[in-house]
Tab-separated table of C-alpha atoms in Angstrom:
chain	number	residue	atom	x	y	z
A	94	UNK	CA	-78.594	-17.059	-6.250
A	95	UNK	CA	-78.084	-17.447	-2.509
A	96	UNK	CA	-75.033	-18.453	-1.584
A	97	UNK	CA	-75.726	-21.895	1.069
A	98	UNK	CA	-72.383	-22.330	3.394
A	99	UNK	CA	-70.817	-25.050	4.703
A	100	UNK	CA	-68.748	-24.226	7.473
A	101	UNK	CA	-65.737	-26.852	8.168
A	102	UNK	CA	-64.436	-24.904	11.937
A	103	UNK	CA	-62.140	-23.346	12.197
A	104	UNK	CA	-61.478	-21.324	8.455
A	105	UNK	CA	-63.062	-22.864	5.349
A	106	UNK	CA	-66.657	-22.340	4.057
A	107	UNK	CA	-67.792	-23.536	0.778
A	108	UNK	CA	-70.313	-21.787	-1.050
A	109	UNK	CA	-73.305	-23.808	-2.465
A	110	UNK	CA	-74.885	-22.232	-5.469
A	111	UNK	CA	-79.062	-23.077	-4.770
A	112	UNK	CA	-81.048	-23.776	-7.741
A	113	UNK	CA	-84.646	-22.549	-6.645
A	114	UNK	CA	-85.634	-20.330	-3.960
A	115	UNK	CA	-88.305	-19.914	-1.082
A	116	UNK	CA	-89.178	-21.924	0.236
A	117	UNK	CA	-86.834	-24.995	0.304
A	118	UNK	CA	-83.531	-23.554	-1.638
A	119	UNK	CA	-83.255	-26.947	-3.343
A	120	UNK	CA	-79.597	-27.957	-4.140
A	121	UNK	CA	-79.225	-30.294	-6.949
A	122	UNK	CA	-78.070	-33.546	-7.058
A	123	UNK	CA	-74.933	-32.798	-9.045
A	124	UNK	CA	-74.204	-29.696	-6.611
A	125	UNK	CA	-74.682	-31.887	-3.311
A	126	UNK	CA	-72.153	-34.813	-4.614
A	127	UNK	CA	-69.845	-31.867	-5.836
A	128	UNK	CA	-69.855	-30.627	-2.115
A	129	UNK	CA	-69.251	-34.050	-0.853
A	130	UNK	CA	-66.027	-34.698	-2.932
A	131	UNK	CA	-64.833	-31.587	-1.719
A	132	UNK	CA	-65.107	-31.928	1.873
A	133	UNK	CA	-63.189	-34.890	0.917
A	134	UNK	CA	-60.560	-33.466	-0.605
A	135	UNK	CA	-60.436	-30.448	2.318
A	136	UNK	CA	-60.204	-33.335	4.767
A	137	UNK	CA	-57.326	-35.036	3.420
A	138	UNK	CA	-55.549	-31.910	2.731
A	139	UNK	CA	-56.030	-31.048	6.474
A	140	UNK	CA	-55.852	-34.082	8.420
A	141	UNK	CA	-59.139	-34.154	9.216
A	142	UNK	CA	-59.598	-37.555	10.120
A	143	UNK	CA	-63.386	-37.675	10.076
A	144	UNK	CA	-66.420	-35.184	9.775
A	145	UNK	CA	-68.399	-34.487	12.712
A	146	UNK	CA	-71.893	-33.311	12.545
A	147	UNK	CA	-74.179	-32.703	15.726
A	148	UNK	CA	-76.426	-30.307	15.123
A	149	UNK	CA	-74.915	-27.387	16.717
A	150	UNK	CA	-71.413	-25.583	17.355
A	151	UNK	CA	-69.903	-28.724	18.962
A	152	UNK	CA	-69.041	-30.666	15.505
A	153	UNK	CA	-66.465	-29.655	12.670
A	154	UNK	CA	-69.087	-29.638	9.933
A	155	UNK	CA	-71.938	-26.530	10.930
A	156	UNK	CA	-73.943	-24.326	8.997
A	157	UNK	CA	-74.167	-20.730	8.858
A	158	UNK	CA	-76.931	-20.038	10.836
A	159	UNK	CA	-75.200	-21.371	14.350
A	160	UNK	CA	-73.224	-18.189	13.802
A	161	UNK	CA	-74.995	-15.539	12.330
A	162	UNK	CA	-79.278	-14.367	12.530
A	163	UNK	CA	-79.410	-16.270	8.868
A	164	UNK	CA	-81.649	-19.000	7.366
A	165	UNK	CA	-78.417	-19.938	5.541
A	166	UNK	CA	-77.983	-23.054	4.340
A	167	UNK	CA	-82.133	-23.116	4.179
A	168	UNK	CA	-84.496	-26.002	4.469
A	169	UNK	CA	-83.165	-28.561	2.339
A	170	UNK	CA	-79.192	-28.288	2.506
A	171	UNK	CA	-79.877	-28.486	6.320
A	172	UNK	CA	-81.905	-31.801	5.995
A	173	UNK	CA	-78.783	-33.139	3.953
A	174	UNK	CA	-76.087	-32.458	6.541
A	175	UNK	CA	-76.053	-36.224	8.183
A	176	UNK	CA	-75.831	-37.768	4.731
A	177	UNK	CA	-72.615	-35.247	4.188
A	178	UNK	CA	-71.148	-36.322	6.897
A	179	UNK	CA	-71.999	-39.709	6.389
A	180	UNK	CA	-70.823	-40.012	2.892
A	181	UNK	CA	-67.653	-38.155	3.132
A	182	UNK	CA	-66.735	-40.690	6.420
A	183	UNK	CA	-67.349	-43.038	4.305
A	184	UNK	CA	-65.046	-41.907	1.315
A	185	UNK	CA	-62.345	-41.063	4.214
A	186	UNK	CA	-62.561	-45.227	4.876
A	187	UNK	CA	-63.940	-44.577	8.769
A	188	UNK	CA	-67.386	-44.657	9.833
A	189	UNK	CA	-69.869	-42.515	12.028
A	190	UNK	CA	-68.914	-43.621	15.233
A	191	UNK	CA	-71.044	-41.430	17.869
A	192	UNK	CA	-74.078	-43.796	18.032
A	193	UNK	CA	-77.765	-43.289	18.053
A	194	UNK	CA	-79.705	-44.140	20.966
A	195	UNK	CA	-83.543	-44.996	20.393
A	196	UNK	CA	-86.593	-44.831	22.417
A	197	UNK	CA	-88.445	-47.355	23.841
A	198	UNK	CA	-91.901	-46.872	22.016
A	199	UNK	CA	-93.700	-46.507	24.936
A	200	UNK	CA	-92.179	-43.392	25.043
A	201	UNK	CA	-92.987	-41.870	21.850
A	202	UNK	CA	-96.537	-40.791	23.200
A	203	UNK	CA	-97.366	-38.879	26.078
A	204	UNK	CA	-99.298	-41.367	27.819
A	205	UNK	CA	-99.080	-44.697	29.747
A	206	UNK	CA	-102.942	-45.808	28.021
A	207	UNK	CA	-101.545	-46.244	24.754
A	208	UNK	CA	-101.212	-50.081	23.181
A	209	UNK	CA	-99.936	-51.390	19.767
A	210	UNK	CA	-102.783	-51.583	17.256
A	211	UNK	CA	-100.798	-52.800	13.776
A	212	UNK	CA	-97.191	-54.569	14.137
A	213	UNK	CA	-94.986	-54.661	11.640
A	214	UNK	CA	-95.319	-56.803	8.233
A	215	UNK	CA	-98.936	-57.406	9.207
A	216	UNK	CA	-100.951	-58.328	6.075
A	217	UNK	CA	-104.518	-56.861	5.646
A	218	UNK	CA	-106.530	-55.102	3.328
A	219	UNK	CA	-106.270	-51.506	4.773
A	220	UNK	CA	-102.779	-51.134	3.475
A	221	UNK	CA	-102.506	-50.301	-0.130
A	222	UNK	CA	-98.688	-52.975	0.243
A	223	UNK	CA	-101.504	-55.310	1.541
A	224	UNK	CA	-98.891	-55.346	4.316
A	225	UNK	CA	-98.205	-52.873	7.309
A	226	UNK	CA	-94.652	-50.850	6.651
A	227	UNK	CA	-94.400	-49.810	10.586
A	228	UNK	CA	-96.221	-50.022	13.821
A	229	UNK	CA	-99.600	-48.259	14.658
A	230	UNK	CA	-99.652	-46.855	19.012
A	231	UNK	CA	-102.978	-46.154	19.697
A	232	UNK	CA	-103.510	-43.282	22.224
A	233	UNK	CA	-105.866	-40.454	22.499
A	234	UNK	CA	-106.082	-37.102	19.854
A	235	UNK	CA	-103.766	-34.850	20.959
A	236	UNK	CA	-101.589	-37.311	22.751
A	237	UNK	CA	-98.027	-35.672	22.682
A	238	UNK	CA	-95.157	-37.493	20.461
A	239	UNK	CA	-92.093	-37.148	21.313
A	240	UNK	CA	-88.921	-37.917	18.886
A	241	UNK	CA	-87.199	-41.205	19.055
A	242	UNK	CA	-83.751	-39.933	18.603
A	243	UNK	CA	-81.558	-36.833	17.677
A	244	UNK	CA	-82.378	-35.962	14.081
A	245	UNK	CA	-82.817	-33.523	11.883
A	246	UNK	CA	-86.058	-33.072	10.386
A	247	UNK	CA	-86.467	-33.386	6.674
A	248	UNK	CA	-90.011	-33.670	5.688
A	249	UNK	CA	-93.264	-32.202	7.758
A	250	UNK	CA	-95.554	-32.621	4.789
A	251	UNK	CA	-99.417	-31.664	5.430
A	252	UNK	CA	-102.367	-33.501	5.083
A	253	UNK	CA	-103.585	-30.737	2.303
A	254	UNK	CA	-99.912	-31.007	0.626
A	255	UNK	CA	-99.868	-34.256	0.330
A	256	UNK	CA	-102.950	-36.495	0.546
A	257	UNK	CA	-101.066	-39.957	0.095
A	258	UNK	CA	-102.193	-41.541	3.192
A	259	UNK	CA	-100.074	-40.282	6.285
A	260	UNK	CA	-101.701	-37.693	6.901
A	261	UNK	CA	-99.986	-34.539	8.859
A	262	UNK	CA	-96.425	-35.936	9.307
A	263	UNK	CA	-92.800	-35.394	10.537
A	264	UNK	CA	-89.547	-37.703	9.109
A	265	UNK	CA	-86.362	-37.623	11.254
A	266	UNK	CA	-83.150	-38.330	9.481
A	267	UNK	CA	-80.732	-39.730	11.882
A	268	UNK	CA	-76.780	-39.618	12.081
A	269	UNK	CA	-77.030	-43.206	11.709
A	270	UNK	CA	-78.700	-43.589	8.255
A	271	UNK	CA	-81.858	-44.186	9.515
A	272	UNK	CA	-85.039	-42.307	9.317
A	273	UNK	CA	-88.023	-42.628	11.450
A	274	UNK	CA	-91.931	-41.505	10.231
A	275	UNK	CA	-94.357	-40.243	12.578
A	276	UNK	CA	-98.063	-40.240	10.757
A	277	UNK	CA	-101.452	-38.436	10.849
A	278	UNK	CA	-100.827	-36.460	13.471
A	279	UNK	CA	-103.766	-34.359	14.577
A	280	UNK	CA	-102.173	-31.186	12.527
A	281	UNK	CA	-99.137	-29.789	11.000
A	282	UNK	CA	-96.221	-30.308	13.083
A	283	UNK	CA	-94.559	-27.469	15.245
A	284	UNK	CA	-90.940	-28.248	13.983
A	285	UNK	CA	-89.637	-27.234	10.799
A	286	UNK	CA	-87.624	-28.892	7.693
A	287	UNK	CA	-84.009	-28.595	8.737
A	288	UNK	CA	-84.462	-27.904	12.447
A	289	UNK	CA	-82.477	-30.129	14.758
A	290	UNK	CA	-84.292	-31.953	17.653
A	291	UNK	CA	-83.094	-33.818	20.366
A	292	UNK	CA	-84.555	-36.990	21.545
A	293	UNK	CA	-87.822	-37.080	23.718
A	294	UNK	CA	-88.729	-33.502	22.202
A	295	UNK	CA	-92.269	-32.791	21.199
A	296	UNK	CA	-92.402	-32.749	17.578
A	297	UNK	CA	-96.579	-33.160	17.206
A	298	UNK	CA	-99.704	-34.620	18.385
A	299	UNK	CA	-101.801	-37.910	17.939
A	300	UNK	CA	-104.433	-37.589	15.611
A	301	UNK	CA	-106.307	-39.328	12.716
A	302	UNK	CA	-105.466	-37.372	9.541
A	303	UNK	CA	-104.750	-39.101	6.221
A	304	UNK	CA	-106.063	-42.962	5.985
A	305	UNK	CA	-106.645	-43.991	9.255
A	306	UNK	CA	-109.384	-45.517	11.471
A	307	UNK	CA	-108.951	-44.005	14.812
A	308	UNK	CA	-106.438	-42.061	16.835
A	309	UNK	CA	-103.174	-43.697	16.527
A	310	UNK	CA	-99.194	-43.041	16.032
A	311	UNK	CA	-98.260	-45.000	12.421
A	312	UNK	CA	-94.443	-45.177	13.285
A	313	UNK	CA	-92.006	-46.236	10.633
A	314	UNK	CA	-88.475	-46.834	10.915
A	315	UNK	CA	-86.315	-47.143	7.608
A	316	UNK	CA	-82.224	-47.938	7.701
A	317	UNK	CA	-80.207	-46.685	4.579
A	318	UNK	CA	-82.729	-43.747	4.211
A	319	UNK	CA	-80.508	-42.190	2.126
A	320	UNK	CA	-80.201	-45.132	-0.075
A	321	UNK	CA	-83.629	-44.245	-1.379
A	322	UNK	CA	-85.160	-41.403	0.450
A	323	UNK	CA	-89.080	-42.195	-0.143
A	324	UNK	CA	-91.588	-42.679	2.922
A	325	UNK	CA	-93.165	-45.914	0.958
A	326	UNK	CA	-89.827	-47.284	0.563
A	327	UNK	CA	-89.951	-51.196	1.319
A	328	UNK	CA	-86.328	-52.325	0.424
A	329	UNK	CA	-84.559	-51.505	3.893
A	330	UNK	CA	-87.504	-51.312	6.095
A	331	UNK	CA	-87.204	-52.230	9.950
A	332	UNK	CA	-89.101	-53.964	12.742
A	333	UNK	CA	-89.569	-50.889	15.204
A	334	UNK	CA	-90.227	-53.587	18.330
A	335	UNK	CA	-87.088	-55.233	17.392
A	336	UNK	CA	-85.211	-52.398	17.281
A	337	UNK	CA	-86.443	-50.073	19.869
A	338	UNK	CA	-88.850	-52.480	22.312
A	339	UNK	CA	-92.138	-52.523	23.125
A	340	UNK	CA	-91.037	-50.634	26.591
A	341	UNK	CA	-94.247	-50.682	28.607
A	342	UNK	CA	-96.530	-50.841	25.764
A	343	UNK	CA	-98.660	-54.015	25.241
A	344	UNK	CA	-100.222	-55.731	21.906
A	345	UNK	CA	-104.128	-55.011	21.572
A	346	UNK	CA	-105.690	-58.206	21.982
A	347	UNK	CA	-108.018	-59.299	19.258
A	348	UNK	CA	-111.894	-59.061	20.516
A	349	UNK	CA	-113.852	-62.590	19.522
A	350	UNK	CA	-114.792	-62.080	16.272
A	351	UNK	CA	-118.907	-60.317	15.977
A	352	UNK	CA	-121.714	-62.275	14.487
A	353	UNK	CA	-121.840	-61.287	10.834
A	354	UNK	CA	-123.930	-58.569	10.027
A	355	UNK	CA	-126.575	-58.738	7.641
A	356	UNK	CA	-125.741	-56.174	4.454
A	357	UNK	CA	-127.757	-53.204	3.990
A	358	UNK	CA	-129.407	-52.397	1.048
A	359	UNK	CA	-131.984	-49.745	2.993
A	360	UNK	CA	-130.467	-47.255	1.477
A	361	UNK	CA	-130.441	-45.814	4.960
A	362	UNK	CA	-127.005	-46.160	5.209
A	363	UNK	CA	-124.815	-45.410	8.514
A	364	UNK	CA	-121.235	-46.066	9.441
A	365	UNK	CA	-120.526	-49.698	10.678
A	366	UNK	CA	-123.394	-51.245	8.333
A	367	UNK	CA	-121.929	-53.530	5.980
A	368	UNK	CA	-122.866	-53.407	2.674
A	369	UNK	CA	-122.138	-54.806	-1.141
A	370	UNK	CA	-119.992	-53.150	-2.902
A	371	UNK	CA	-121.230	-53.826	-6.787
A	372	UNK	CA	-117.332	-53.576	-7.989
A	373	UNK	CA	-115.856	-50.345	-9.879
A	374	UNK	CA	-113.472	-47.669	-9.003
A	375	UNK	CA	-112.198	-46.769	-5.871
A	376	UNK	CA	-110.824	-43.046	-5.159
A	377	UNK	CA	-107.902	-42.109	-2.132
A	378	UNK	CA	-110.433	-39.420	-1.203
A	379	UNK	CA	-114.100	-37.996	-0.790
A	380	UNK	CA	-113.475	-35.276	-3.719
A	381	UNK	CA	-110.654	-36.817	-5.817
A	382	UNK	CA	-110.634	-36.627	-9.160
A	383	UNK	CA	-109.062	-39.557	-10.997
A	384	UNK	CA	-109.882	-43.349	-9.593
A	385	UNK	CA	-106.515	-45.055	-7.700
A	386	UNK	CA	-108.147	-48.632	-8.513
A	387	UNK	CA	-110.929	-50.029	-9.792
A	388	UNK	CA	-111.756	-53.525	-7.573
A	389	UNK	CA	-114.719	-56.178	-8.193
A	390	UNK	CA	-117.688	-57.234	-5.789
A	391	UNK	CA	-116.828	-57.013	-2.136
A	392	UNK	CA	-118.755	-56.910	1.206
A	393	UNK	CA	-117.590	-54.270	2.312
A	394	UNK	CA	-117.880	-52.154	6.070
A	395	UNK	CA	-118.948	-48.854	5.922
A	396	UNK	CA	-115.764	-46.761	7.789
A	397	UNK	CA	-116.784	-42.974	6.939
A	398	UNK	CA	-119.406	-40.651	4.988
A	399	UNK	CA	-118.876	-37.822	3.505
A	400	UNK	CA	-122.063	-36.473	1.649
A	401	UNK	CA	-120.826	-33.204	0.180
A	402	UNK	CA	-117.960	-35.476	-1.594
A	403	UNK	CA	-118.752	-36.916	-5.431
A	404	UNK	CA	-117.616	-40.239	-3.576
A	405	UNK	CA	-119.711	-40.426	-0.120
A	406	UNK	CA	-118.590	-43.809	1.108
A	407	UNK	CA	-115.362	-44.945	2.466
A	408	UNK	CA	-115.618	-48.653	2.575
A	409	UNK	CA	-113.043	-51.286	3.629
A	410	UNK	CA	-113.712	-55.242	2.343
A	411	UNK	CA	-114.746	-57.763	4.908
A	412	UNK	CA	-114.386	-60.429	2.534
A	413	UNK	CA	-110.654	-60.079	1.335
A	414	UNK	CA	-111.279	-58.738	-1.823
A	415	UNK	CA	-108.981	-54.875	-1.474
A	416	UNK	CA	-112.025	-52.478	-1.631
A	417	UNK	CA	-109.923	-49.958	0.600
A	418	UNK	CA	-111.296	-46.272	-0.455
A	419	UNK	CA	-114.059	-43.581	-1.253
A	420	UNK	CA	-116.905	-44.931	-3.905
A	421	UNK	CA	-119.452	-43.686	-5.358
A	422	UNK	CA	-123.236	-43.987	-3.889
A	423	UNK	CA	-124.448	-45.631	-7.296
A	424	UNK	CA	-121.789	-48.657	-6.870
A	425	UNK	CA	-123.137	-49.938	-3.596
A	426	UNK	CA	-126.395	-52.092	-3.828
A	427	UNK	CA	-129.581	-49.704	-2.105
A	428	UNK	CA	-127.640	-46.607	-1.916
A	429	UNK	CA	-129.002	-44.212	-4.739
A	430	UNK	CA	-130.040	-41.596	-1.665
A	431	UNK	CA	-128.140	-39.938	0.041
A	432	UNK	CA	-129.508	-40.143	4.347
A	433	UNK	CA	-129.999	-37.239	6.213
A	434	UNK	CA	-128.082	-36.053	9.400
A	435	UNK	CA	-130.783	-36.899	11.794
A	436	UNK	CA	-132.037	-34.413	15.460
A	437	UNK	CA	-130.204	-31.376	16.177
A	438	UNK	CA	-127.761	-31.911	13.625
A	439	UNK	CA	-130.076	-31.278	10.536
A	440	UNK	CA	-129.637	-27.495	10.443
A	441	UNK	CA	-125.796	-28.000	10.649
A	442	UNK	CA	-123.521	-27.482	8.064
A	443	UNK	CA	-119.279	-27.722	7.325
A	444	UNK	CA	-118.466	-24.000	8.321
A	445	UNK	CA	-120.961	-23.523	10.782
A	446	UNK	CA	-119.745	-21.606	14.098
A	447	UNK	CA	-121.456	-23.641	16.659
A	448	UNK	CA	-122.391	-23.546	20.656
A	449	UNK	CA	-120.995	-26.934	21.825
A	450	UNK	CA	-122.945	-27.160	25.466
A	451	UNK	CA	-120.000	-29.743	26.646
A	452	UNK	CA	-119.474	-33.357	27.063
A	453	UNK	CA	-117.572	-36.570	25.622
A	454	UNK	CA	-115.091	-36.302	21.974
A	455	UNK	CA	-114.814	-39.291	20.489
A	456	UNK	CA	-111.514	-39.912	17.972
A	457	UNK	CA	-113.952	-41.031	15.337
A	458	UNK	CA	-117.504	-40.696	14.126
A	459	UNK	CA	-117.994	-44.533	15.276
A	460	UNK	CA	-115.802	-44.585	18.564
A	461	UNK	CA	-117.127	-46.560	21.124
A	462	UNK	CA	-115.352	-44.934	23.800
A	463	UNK	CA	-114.976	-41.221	24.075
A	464	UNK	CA	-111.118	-39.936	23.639
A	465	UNK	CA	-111.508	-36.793	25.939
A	466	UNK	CA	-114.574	-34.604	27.772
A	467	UNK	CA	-114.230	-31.275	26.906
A	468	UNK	CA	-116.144	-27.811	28.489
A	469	UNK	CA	-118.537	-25.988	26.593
A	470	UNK	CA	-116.756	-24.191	23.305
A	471	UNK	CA	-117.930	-22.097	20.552
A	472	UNK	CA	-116.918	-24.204	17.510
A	473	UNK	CA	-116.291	-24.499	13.981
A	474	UNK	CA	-117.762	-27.601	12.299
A	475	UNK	CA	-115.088	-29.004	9.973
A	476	UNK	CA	-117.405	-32.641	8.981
A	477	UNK	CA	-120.544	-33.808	8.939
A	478	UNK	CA	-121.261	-37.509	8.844
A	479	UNK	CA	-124.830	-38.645	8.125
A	480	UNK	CA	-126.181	-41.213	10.636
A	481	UNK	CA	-122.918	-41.871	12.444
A	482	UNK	CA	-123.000	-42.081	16.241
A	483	UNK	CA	-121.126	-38.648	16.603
A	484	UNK	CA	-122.190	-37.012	13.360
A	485	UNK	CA	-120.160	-33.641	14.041
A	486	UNK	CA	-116.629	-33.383	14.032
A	487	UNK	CA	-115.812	-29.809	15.489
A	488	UNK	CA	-112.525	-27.339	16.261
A	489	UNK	CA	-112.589	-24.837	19.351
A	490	UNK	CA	-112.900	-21.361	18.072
A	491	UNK	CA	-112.330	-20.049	21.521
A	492	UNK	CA	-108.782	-22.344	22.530
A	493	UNK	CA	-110.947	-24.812	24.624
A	494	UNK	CA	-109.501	-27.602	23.079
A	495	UNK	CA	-112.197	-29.154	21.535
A	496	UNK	CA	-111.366	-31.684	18.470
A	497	UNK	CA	-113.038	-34.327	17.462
A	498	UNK	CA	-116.145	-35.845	16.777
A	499	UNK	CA	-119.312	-35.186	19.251
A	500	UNK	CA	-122.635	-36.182	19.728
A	501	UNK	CA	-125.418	-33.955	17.761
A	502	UNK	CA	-127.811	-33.447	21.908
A	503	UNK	CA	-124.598	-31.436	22.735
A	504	UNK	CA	-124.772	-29.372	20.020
A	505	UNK	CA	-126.979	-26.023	19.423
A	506	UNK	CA	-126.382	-23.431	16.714
């Protein structure tokens, strides 16, 4: 086993026996409370009145690698540093008194054209709560965000690790208990579990990974995080206006509400058509195995097709009922066929290396507005969706930044 240290400056290390390896070097539960009672005891021995943990050199409690070209403590001893020093202030009978200073939310995203989409505790059927745990800041793909606070990071989960919802993520644990959740970000993010980061530094990019409509920040912050340390915990959730302000930001206004649209039952179906959903189950993604729900008869809005999945429609209910998900074609009234990608896109398929000639990228394969204009690129194409506005969503093969969804006339093979 690895020995993980826990450096108390000037003379005492403890050694914390690991009880897996690469990549984490998980620490049990009964380990990390052993280490707590002991930097307890050290501190009482010593005098120390409190324990100080900043990230670096400066504080009394460090790790190993601010000292030597190590990994040591490794990913997941580093991520529980603030709750050391937290707990063992708190069994010394003082308190963490250096304290946090937040963000306005304006300033989590690299852009002054960003508004809030989603507040906080809105109810709807696109959350799986039926409520909204956070706030959504819509901005452009690839829109930098920034962190909200000094942290430490303790969870940068991937949309192909974990394909719950958020998408490509980062989680910040902060010296003050609290965490704060930055979700589907447009891919992995460039900081690592157990890296510090101060506030204001990049730690990703806008995007739309995971559930999620359009280009847009999901930003939650939780207090107590270490009470329960779960992303979908509800218990000791906060209002992120409330706590941090709107800064410049503004709230969306809501459009007039559209004349209803008539349901499809073509069988020529395209995103935005609404259609009836003839009730059954409801899957969390295109190719997923196992059903997360199985909901009754809903009119339903077409959000996203897929037709290489075994569930080609994402549908979302207009009508209240909770259809939120990927169905199958055979559940929705006049789709037994599956459409066709229509002009230049016919001949294109996921894989494909592709000449893109230039023009608008929308965040989605419905956006109404375009989200960037990019040069010409030679590009992969990640997703096809039949009959949606922009049917191709494509990657620059070449670094030309091209990523997102594009019309089919500015494609050519």
């Amino acid at each position: 086993m690895r020995g993980a240290r826990v450096s108390l400056i000037p003379v005492i290390t403890i050694e914390v026996a690991n009880d897996s390896g690469d990549p984490d070097w998980h620490v049990s539960d009964a380990a990390l409370e052993a280490t707590i009672k002991l930097c307890v005891d050290i501190c009482k021995r010593n005098g120390i009145d409190k324990l100080n943990f900043t990230g670096d050199k400066s504080g009394n409690l460090t790790m190993h690698k601010y000292f030597a070209a190590t990994g040591c403590p490794g990913p997941y001893l580093s991520s529980k540093f603030p709750y050391i020093a937290s707990e063992v202030n708190k069994r010394l009978g003082v308190g963490i008194t250096s304290a946090v200073t937040y963000s306005k939310l304006s300033d989590l995203v690299g852009t002054k054209n960003a508004s809030i989409t989603a507040v906080f505790k809105e109810k709807g059927n696109l959350w799986s709560s039926g409520w909204h745990n956070g706030v959504d800041i819509a901005a452009a793909a690839n829109t930098p965000i920034y962190a909200a606070a000094d942290g430490v990071v303790i969870n940068t989960d991937s949309v192909a690790k974990n394909n719950d919802g958020f998408g490509n993520r980062v989680i910040l644990r902060h010296a003050d208990g609290k965490a704060t959740v930055y979700a589907h970000m447009i891919a992995p993010a460039p900081v690592k579990v157990g890296q510090s980061v101060k506030k204001g530094q990049l730690i990703g990019n806008v995007g739309s990974t995971g559930h999620s409509t359009g280009a847009h920040l999901h930003f939650t912050l939780i207090d107590n995080y270490d009470k329960k340390p779960d992303i979908y915990y509800k218990g000791d959730l906060l209002d992120p206006v409330a706590v941090l302000g709107l800064g410049t930001l503004k709230y969306n206004g809501t459009a007039p509400a559209a004349p209803e649209q008539d349901v499809n039952t073509s069988g020529n179906i395209r995103i935005g058509d609404i259609v009836q959903f003839k009730g059954g189950s409801v899957y969390v993604s295109s190719t997923a195995k196992n059903a997360t729900a199985t909901k009754g008869a809903s009119r339903c809005k077409v959000s996203n097709i897929y037709n290489k999945g075994t569930h080609k429609y994402h549908l979302i209910s207009k009508d209240g009922k909770g259809v939120y998900g990927w169905v199958n074609a055979s559940d929705i009234e006049g789709a037994g066929i599956t459409p066709a990608v229509s002009g230049a896109a016919s001949a294109i398929k996921v894989g494909d290396i592709v000449q893109f000639k230039g023009g608008s990228v929308y965040a989605s394969a419905s956006a109404a507005k375009a989200s960037a204009t990019r040069n010409a690129s030679r590009c992969k194409v990640t997703v096809t969706s039949s009959g949606a506005k922009h049917p191709l969503h494509l990657i620059s093969e070449d670094g030309k930044g091209v990523y997102g969804w594009v019309d089919s006339a500015n494609v050519t093979k």
